[in-house]
mmCIF file of C-alpha atoms in Angstrom:
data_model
loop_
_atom_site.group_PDB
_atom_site.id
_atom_site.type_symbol
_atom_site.label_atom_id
_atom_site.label_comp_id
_atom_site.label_asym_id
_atom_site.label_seq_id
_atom_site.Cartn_x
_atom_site.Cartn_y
_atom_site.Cartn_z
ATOM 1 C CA UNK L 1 13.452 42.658 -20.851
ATOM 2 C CA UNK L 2 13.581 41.996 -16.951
ATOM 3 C CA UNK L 3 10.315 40.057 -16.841
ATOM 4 C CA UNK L 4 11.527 38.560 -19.574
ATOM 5 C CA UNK L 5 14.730 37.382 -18.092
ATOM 6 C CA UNK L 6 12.525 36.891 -14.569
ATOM 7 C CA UNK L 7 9.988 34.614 -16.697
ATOM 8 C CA UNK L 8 12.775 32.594 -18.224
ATOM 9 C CA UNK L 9 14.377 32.080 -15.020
ATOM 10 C CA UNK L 10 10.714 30.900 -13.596
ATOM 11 C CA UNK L 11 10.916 28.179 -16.657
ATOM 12 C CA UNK L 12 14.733 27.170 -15.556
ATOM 13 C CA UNK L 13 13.633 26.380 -11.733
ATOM 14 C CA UNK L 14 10.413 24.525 -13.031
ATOM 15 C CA UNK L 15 12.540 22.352 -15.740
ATOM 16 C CA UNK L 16 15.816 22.209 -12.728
ATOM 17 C CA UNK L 17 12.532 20.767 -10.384
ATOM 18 C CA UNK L 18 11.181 18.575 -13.033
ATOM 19 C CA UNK L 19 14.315 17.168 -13.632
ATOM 20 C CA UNK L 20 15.268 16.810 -9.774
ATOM 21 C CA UNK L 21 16.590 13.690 -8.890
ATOM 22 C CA UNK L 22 15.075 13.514 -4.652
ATOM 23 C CA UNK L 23 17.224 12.501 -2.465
ATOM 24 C CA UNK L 24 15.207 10.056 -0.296
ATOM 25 C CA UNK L 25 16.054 8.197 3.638
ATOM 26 C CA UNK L 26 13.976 5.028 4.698
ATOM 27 C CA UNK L 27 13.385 4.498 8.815
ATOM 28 C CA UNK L 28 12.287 1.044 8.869
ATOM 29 C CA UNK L 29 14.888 -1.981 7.695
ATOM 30 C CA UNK L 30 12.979 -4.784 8.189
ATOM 31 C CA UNK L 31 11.148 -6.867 5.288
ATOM 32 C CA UNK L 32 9.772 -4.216 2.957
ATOM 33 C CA UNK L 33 11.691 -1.559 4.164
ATOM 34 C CA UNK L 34 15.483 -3.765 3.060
ATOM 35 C CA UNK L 35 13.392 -4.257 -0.260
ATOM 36 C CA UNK L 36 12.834 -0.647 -0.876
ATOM 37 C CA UNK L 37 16.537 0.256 -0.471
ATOM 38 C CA UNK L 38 17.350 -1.725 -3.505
ATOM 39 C CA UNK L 39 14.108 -0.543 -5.564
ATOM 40 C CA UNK L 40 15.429 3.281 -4.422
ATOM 41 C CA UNK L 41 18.789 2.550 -5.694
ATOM 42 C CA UNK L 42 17.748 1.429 -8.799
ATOM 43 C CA UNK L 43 15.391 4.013 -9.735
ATOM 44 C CA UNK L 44 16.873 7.180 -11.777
ATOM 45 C CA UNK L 45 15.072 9.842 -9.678
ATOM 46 C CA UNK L 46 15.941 8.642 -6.160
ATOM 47 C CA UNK L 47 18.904 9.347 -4.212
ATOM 48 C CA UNK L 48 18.378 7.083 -1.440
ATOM 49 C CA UNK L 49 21.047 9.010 1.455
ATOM 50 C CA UNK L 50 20.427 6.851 4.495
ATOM 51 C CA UNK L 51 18.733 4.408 6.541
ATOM 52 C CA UNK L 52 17.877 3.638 9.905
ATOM 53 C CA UNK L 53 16.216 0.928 11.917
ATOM 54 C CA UNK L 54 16.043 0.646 15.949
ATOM 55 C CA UNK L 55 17.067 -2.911 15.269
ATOM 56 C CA UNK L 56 21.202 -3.164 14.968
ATOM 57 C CA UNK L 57 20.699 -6.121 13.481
ATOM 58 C CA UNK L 58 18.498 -5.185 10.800
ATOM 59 C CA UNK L 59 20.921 -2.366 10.199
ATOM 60 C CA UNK L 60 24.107 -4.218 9.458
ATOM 61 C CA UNK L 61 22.048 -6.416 6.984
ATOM 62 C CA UNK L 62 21.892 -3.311 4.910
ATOM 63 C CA UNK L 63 25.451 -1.641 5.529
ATOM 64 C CA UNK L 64 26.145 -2.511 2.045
ATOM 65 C CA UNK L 65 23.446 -0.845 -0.231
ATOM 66 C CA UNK L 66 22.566 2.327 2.159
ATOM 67 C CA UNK L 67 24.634 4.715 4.423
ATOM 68 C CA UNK L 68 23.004 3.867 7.987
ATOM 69 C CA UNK L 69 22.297 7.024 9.847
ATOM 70 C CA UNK L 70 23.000 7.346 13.710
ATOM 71 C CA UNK L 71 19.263 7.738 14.705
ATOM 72 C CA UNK L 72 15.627 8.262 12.848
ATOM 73 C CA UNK L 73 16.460 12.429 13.002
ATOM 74 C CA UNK L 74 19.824 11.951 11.573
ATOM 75 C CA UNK L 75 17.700 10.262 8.297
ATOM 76 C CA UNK L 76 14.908 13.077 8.694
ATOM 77 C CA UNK L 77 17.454 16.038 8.178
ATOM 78 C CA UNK L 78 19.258 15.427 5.214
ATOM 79 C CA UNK L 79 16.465 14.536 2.867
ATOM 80 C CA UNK L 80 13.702 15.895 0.715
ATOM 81 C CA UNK L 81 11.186 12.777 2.000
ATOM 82 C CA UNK L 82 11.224 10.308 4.053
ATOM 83 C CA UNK L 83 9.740 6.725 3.549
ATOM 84 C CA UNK L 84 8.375 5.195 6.465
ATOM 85 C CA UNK L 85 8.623 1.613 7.022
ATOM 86 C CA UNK L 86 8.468 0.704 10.908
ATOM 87 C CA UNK L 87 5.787 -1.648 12.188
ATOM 88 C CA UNK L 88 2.287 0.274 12.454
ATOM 89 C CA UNK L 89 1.862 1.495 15.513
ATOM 90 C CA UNK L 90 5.119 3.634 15.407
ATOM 91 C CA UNK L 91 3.513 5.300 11.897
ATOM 92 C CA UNK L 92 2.487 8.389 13.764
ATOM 93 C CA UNK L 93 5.240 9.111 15.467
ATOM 94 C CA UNK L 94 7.827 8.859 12.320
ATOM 95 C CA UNK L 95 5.179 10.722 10.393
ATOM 96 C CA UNK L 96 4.524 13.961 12.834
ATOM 97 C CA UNK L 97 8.645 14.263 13.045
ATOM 98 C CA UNK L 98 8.526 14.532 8.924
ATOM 99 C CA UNK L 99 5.894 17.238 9.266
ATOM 100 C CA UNK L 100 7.823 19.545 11.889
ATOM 101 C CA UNK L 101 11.519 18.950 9.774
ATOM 102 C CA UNK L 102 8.439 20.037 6.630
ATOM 103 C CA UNK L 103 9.894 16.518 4.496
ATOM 104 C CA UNK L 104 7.890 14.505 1.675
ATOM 105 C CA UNK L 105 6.512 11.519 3.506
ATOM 106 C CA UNK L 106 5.629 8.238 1.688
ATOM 107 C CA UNK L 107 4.168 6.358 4.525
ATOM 108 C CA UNK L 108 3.683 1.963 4.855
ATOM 109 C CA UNK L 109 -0.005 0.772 5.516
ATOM 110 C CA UNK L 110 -1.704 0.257 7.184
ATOM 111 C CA UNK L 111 -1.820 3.804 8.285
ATOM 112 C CA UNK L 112 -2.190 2.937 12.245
ATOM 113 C CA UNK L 113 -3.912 0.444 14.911
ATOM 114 C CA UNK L 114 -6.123 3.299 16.146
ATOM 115 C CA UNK L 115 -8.422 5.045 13.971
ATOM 116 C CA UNK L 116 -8.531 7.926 16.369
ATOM 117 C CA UNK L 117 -5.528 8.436 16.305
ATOM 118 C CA UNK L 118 -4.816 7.968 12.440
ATOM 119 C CA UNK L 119 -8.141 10.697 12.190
ATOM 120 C CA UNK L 120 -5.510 13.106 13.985
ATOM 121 C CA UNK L 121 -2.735 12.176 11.711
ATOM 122 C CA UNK L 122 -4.406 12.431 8.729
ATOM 123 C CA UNK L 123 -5.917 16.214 9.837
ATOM 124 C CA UNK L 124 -1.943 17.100 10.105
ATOM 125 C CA UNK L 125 -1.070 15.685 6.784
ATOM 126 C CA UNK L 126 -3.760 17.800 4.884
ATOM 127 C CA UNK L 127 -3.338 20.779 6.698
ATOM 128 C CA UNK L 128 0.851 20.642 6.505
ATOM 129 C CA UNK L 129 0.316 20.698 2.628
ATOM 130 C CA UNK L 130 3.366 18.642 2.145
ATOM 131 C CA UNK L 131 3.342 15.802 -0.476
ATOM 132 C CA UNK L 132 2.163 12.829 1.325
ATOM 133 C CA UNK L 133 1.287 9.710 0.492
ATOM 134 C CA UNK L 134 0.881 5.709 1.860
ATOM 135 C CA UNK L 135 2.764 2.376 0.001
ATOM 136 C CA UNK L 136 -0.571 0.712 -1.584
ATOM 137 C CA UNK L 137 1.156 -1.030 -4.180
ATOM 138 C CA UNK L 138 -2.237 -1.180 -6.052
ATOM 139 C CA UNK L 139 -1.882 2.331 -6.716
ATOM 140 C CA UNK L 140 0.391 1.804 -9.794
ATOM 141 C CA UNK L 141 0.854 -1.470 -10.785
ATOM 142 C CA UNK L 142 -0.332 -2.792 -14.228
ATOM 143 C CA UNK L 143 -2.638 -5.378 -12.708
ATOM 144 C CA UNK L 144 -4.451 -2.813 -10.882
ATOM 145 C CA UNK L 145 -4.178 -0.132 -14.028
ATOM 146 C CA UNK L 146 -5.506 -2.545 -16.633
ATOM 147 C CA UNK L 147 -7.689 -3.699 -14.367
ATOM 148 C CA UNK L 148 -9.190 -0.145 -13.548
ATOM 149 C CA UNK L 149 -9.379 0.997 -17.280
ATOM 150 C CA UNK L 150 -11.921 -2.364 -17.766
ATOM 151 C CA UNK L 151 -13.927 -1.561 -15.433
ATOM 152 C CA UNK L 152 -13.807 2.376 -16.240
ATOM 153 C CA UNK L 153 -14.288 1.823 -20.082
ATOM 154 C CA UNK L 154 -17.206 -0.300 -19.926
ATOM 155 C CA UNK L 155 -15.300 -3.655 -21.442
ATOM 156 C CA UNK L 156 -16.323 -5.973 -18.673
ATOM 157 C CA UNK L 157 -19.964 -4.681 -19.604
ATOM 158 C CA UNK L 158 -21.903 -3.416 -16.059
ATOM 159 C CA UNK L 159 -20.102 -4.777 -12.702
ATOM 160 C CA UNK L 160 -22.029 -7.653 -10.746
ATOM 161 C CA UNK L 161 -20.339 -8.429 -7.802
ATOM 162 C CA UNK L 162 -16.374 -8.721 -7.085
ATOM 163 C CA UNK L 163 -15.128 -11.371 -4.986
ATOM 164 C CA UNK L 164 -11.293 -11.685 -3.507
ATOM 165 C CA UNK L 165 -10.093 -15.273 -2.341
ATOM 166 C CA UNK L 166 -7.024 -15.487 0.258
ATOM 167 C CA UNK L 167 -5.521 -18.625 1.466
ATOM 168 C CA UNK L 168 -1.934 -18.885 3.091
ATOM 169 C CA UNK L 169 -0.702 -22.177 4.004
ATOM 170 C CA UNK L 170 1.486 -20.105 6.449
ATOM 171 C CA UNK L 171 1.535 -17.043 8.592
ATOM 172 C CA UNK L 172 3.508 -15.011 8.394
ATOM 173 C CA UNK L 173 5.051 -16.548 5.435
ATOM 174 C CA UNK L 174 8.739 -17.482 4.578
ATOM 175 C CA UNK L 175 9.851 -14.262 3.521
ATOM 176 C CA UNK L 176 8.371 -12.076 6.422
ATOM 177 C CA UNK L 177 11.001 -13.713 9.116
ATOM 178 C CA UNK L 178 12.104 -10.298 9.496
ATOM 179 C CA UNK L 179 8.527 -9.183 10.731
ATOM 180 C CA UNK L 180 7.400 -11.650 13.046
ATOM 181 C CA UNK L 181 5.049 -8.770 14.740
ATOM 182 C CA UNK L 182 2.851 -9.983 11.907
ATOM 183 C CA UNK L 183 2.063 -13.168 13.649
ATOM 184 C CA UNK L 184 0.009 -10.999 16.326
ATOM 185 C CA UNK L 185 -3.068 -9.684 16.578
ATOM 186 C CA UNK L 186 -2.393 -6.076 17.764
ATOM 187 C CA UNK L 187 -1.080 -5.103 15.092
ATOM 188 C CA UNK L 188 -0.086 -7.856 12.549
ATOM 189 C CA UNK L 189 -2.190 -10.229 10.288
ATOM 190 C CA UNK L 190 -2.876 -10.562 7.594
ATOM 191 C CA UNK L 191 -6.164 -8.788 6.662
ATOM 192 C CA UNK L 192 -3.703 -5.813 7.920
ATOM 193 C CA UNK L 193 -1.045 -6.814 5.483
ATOM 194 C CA UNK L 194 -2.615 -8.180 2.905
ATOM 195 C CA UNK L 195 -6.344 -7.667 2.479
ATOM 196 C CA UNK L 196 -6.096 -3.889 3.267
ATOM 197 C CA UNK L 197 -4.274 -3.307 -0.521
ATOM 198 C CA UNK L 198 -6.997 -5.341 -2.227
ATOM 199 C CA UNK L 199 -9.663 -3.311 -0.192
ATOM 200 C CA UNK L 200 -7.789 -0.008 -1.259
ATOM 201 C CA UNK L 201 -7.851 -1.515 -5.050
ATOM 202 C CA UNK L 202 -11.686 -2.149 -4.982
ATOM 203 C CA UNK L 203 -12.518 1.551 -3.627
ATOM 204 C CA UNK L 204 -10.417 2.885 -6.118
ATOM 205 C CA UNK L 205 -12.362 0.292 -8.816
ATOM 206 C CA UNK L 206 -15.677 -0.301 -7.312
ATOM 207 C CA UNK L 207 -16.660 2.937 -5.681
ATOM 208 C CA UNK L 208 -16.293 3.520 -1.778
ATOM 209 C CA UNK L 209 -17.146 0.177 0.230
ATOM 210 C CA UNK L 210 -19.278 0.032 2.754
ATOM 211 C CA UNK L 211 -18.927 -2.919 5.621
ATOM 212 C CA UNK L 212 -22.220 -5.283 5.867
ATOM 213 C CA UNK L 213 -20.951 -8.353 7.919
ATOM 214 C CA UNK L 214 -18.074 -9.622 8.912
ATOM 215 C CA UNK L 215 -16.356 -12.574 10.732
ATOM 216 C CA UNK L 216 -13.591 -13.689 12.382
ATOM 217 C CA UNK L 217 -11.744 -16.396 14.186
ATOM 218 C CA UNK L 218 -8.272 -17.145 15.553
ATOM 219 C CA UNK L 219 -6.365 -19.981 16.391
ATOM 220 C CA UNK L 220 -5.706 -19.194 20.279
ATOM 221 C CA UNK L 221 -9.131 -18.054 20.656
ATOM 222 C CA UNK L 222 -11.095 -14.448 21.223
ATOM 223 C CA UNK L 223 -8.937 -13.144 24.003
ATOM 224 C CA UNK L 224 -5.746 -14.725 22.829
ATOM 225 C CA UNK L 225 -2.428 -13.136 21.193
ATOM 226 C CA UNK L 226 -2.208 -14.912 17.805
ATOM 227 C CA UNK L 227 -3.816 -13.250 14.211
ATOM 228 C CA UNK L 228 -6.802 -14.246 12.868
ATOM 229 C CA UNK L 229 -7.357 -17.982 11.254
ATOM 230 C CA UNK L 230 -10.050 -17.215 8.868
ATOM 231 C CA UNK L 231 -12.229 -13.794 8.496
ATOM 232 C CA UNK L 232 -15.140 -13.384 6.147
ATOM 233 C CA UNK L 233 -16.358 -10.018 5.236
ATOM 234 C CA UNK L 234 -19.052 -8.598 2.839
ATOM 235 C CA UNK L 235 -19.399 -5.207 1.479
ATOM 236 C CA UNK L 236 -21.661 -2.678 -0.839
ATOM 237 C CA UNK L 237 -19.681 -0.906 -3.234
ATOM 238 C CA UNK L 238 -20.675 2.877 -3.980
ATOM 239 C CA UNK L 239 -20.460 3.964 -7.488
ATOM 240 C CA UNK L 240 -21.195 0.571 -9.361
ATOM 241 C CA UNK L 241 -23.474 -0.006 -6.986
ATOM 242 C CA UNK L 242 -22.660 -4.003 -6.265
ATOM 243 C CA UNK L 243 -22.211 -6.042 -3.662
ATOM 244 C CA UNK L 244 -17.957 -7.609 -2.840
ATOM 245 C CA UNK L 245 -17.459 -10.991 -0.399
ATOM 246 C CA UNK L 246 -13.843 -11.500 0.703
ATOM 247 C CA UNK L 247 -12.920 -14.766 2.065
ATOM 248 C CA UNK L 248 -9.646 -15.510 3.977
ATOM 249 C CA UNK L 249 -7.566 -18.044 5.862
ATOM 250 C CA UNK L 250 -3.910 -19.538 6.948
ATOM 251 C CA UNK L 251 -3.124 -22.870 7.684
ATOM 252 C CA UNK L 252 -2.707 -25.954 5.815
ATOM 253 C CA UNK L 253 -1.146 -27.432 3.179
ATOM 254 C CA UNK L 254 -1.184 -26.509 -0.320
ATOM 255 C CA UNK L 255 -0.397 -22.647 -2.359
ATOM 256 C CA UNK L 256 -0.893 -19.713 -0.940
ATOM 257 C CA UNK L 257 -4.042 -17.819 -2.759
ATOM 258 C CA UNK L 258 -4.315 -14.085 -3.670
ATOM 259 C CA UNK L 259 -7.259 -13.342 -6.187
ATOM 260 C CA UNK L 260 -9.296 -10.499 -6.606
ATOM 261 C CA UNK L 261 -12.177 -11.141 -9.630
ATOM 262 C CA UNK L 262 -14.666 -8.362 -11.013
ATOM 263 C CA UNK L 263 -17.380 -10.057 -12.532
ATOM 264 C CA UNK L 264 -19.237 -8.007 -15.311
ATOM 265 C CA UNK L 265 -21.846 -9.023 -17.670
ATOM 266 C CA UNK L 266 -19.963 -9.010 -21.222
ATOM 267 C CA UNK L 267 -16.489 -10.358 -19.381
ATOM 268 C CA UNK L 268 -14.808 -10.961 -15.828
ATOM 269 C CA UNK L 269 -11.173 -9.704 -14.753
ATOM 270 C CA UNK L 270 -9.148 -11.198 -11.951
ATOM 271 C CA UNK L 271 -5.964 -10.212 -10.629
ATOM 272 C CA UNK L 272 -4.072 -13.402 -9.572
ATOM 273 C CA UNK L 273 -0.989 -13.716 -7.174
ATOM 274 C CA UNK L 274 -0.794 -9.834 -6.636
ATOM 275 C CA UNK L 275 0.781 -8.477 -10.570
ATOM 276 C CA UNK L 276 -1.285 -11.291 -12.956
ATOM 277 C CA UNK L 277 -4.330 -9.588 -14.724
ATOM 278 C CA UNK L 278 -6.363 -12.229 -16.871
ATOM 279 C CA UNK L 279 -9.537 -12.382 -18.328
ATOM 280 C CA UNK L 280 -12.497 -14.763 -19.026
ATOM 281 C CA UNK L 281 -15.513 -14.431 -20.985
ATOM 282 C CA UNK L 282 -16.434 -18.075 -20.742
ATOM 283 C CA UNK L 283 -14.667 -21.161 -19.488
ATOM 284 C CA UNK L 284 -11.024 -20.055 -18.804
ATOM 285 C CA UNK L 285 -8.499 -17.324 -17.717
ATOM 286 C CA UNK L 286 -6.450 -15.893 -20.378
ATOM 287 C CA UNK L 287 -3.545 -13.842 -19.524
ATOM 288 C CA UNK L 288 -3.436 -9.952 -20.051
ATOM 289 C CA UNK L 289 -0.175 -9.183 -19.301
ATOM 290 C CA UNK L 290 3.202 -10.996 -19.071
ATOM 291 C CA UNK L 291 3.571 -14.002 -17.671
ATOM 292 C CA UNK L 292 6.593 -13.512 -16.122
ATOM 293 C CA UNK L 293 6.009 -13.096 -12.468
ATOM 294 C CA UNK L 294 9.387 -11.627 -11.436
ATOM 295 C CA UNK L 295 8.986 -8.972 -14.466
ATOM 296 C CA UNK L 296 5.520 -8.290 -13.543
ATOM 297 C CA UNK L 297 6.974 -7.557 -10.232
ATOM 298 C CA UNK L 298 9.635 -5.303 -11.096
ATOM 299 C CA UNK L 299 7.228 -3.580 -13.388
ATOM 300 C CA UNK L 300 5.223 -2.792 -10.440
ATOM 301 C CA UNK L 301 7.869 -1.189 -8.117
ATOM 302 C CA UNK L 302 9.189 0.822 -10.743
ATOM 303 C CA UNK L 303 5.528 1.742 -11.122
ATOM 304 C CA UNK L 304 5.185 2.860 -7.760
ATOM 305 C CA UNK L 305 8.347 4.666 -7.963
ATOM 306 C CA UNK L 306 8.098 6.896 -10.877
ATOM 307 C CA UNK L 307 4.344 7.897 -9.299
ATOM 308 C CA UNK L 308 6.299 8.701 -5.939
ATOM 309 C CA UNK L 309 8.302 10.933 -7.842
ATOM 310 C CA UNK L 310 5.617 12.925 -9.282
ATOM 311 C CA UNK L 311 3.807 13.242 -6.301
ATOM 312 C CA UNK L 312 7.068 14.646 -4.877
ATOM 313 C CA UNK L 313 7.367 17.059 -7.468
ATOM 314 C CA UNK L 314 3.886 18.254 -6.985
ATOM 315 C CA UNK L 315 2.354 16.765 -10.284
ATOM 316 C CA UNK L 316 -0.920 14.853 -10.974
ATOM 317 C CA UNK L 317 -0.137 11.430 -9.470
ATOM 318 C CA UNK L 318 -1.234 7.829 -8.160
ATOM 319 C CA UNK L 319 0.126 7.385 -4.885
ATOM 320 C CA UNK L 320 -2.583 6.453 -1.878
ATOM 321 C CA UNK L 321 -3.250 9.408 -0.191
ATOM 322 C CA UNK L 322 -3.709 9.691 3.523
ATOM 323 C CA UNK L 323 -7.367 9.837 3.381
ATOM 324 C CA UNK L 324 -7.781 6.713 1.169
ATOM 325 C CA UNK L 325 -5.620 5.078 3.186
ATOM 326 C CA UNK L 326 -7.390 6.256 6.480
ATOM 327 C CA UNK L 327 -10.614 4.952 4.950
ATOM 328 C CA UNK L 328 -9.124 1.159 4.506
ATOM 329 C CA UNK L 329 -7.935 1.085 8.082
ATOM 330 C CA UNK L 330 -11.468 1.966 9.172
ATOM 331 C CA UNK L 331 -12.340 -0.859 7.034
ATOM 332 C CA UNK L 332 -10.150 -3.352 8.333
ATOM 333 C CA UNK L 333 -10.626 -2.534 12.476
ATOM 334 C CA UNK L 334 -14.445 -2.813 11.547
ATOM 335 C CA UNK L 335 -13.544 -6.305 10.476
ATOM 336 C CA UNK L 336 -11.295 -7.327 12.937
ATOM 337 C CA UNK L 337 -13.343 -5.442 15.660
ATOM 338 C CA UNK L 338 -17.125 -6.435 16.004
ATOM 339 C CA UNK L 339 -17.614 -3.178 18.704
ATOM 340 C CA UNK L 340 -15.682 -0.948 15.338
ATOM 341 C CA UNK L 341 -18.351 -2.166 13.341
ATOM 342 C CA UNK L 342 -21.252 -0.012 12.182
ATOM 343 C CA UNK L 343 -24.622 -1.366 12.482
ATOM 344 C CA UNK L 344 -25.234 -3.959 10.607
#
């Protein structure tokens, strides 16, 4: 009768845990970070309890959706996991005070500027055993799920070659104001910001990628401050055993590009403009999904959100883990870096 009572109580914490709403705290306010307090207060298993942000500024823009904490500890203490949202090269820092308070951490990529130092992190992660993860929003979203099942299933027929496109007429664009570290090369750009989730989404399709040759140029020169202007790179992919180009530039006039293709030989799949999946098997795209961009959108955070949960509650989940994501910075310094890159 006791173990009885002892194993029903075991099934009452597991269902209490399951059913856990997690009571969350961002450090970071700036573009993505102010965007994640309203997708955490509109998800059903977040509690988002505070915020903070070195910037008073970037604080008081927030006042209104999140209780602003006095400092990045004050967030740390009073919640299950913290999501990290701070330029890169404060990642580790943020990250190594979650694992001594023993907090959740969902961490924003890239992962670091130095891969030696992100190789450290990423050691502490796995051996804290705490649930971890890093914000590629590729890990969830339908685009990248439908996408992934193709490929997986065999519908596409055998994998040729995927190529991903990038054009943006601006950089940083309108919406990053907020983040105007991304105009710089130490740790902005956009291969950083953008190319990094489409190189995460083709390991996770393609099979691990390996860097063949890559390019770069910038607008102010080798030795100057600015991001890159254009960057070509070209890559083997593991498992399907096929080769991936990925062209890339800001600057000029006309809309901004975002497409990722894999070409197979029965059919070809392309996400377009981050969250539309279409398909060809001849002379034009047709849509696989909605149409709706702003849907599509929402569809994705929400996504990402109820696979943050899980991975919080210690179930089978999506969520980039520190390793993948350690793997795509490697990828992206190799690019940017000619002495990071392997022999080629």
């Amino acid at each position: 009768h006791q173990s009885s009572l002892f194993h029903r109580g075991n099934l009452l914490f597991q269902e209490f845990r399951d059913m856990s709403i997690h009571r969350i705290g961002i450090i970071g306010l700036g573009t993505v970070g102010s965007r994640f307090v309203e997708q955490f207060n509109l998800h059903s298993s977040f509690d988002l309890v505070s915020a903070w942000d070195p910037s008073a500024d970037a604080c008081a823009r927030n006042e209104s959706a999140v209780k602003i904490a006095s400092d990045a500890n004050a967030v740390i203490a009073n919640v299950d996991a913290v999501y990290i949202a701070v330029p890169p090269m404060f990642h580790k820092a943020y990250v190594e005070k979650c694992l001594s308070a023993k907090k959740g951490i969902f961490c924003e990529k890239p992962l670091g500027i130095s891969v030696e130092d992100s190789k450290e992190l990423v050691a502490s992660v796995v051996e804290s055993g705490l649930p971890a993860g890093v914000n590629f929003v590729f890990s969830a979203a339908p685009s990248a799920v439908g996408l992934q099942e193709a490929v997986k299933s065999g519908a596409i027929g055998d994998v040729i070659r995927g190529d991903l496109r990038l054009h943006f007429a601006e950089w940083p664009r309108a919406w990053h104001k907020l983040a105007q570290w991304l105009r710089k090369r130490d740790q902005g750009g956009w291969v950083r910001e953008v190319v990094s989730h489409f190189l995460f989404l083709a390991a996770r399709t393609l099979g691990p990628l390996k860097l063949t040759d890559a390019a770069v140029s910038y607008p102010d020169g080798p030795r100057g401050e600015l991001c890159e202007r254009e960057a070509t790179a070209h890559f083997d992919c593991g498992e399907k055993k096929c080769a991936m180009v990925m062209i890339g530039s800001s600057e000029g006039v006309g809309p901004d590009i975002v497409e990722f293709v894999v070409r197979g030989t029965k059919s070809s799949m392309r996400i377009w403009n981050w969250y539309m999946l279409q398909s060809t098997v001849g002379s034009h795209w047709q849509d696989v999904l909605s149409t709706d961009r702003v849907k599509l959108g929402k569809d994705a955070y929400a996504a990402q959100l109820d696979q943050l949960a899980l991975m919080l509650e210690g179930k089978p989940h999506t969520i980039a883990t520190f390793e993948e994501a350690l793997a795509v910075q490697e990828l992206v310094e190799q690019i940017l870096t000619p002495k990071n890159r392997p022999s080629l």
